[in-house]
mmCIF file of C-alpha atoms in Angstrom:
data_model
loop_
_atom_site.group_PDB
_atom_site.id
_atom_site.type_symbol
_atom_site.label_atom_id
_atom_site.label_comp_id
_atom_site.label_asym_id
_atom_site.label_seq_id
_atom_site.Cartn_x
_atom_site.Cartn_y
_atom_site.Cartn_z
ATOM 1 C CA UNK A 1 16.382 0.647 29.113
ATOM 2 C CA UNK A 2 13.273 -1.955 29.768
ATOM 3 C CA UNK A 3 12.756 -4.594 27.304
ATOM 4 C CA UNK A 4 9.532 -2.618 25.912
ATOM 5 C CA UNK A 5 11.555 0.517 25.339
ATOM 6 C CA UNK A 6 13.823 -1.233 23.314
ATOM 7 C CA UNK A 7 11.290 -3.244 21.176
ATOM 8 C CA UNK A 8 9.609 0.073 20.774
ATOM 9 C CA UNK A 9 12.988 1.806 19.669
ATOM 10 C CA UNK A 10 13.333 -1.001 17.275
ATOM 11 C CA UNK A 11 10.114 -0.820 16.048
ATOM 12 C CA UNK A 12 10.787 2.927 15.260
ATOM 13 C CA UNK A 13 14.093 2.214 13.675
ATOM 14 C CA UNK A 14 13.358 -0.890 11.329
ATOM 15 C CA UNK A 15 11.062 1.001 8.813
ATOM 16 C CA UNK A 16 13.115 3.887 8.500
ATOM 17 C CA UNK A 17 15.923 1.576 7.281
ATOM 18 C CA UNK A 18 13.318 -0.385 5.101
ATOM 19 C CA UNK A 19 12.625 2.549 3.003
ATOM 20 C CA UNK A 20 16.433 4.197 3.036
ATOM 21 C CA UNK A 21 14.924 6.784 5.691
ATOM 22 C CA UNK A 22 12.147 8.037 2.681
ATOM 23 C CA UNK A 23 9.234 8.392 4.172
ATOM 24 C CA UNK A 24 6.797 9.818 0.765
ATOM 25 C CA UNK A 25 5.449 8.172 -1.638
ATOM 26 C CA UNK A 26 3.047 8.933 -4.258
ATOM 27 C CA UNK A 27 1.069 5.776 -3.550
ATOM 28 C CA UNK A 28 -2.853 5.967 -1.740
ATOM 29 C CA UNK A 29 -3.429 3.550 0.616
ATOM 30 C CA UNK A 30 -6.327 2.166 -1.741
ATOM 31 C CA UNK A 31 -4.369 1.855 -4.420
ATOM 32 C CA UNK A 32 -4.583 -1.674 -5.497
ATOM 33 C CA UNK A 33 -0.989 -3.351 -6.510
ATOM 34 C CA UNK A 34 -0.372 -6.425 -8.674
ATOM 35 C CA UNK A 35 2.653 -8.217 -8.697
ATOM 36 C CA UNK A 36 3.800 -8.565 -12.735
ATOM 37 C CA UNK A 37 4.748 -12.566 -12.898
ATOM 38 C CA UNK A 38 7.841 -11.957 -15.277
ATOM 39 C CA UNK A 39 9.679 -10.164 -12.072
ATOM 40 C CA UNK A 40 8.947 -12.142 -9.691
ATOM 41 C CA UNK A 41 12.111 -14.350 -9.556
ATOM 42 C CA UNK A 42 14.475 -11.336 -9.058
ATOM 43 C CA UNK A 43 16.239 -11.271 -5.666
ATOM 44 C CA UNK A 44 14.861 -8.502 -3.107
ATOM 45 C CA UNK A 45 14.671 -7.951 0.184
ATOM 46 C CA UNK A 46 12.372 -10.232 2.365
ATOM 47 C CA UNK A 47 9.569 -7.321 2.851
ATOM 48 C CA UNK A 48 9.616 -7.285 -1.044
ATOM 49 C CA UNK A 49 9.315 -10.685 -1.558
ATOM 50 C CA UNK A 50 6.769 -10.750 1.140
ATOM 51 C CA UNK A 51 4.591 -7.972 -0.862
ATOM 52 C CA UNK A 52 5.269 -9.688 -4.499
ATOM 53 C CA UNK A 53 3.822 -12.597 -2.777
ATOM 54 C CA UNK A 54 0.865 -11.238 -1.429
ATOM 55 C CA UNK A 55 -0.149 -9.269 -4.477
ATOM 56 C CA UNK A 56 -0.340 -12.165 -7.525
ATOM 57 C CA UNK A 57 -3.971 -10.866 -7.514
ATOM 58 C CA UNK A 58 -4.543 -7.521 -6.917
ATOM 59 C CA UNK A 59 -4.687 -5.849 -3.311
ATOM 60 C CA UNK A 60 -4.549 -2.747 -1.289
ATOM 61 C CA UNK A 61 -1.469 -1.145 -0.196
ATOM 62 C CA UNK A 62 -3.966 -0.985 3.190
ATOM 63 C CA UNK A 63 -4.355 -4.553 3.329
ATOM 64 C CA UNK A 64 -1.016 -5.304 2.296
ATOM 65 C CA UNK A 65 -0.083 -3.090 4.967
ATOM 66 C CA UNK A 66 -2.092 -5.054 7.575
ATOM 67 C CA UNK A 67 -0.405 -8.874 6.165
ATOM 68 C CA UNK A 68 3.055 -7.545 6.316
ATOM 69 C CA UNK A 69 2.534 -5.866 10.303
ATOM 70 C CA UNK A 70 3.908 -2.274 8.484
ATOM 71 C CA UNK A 71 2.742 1.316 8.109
ATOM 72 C CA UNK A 72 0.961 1.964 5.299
ATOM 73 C CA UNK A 73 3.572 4.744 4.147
ATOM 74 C CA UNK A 74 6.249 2.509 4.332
ATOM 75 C CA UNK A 75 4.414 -0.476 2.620
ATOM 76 C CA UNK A 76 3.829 2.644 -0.262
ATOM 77 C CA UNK A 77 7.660 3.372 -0.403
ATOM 78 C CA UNK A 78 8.555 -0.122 -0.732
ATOM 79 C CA UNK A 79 5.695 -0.593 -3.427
ATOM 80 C CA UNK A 80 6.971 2.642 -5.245
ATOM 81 C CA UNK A 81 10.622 0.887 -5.287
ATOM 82 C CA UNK A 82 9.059 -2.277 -6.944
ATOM 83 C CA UNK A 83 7.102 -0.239 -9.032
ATOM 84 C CA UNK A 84 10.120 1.640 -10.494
ATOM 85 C CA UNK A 85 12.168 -2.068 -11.059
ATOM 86 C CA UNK A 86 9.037 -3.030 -13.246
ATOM 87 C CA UNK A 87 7.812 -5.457 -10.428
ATOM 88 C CA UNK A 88 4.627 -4.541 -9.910
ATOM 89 C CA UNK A 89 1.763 -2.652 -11.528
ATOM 90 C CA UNK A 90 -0.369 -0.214 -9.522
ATOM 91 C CA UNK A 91 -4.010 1.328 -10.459
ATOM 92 C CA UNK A 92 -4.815 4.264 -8.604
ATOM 93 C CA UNK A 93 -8.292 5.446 -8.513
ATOM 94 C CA UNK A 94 -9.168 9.138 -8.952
ATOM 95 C CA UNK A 95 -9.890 10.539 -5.579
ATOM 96 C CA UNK A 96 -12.294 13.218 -6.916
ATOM 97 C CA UNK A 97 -13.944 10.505 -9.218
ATOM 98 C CA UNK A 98 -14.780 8.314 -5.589
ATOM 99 C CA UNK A 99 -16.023 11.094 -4.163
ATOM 100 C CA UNK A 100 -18.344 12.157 -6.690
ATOM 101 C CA UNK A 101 -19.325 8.625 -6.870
ATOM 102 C CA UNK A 102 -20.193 8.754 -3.410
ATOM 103 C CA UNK A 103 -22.107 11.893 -3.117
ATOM 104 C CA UNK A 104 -24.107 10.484 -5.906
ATOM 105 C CA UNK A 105 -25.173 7.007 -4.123
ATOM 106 C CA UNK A 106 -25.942 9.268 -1.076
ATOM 107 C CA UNK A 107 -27.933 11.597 -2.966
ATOM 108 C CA UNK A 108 -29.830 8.198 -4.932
ATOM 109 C CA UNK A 109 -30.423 7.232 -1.763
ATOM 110 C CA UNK A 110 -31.863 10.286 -0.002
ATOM 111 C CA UNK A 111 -33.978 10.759 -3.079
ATOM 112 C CA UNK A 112 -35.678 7.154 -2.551
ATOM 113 C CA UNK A 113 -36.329 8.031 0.640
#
């Protein structure tokens, strides 16, 4: 096997064992994530400590995706495990609430037209 095959294999392999092979979460990607400051000391893995880091002021599970070089599902099942130990907060927005809110800029701004 080339070199590339077996970074790609690895690449494959290394989030499956990061989540424990679970691959849903009940996490958006635009879900913003705050670390709470009383957990933060508690040993974890390094992709936890990694995210705890990142997220002392709220942030994306997108954009934490994009600092830690993960999916976005995975960074969601390893912010749903930190989220059950009490490590983090997480405030989801109403999908149907942003899209209502968006129909009704569009329709503000068709109107000023």
């Amino acid at each position: 096997m080339s070199t590339s095959g077996t970074q790609a294999h690895a690449s494959l392999v290394r989030p499956f064992i990061l989540t424990g092979g679970r691959t849903a979460a009940a996490l958006r990607w635009e879900a913003l994530v705050e670390a709470v400051p009383e957990a933060a000391g508690q040993a974890r893995a390094s992709e936890q400590q990694a995210l705890l880091a990142l997220s002392d002021s709220p942030i994306s599970i997108a954009e934490l995706s994009a600092h830690l070089h993960l999916p976005t599902q995975v960074v969601a099942v390893i912010v749903s495990d930190l989220l059950d130990a009490g490590a983090v907060r997480v405030h989801q927005t109403d999908p149907v609430e942003i899209q209502l809110s968006a129909l009704t800029r569009m329709i503000e701004r068709v109107r000023s037209l």
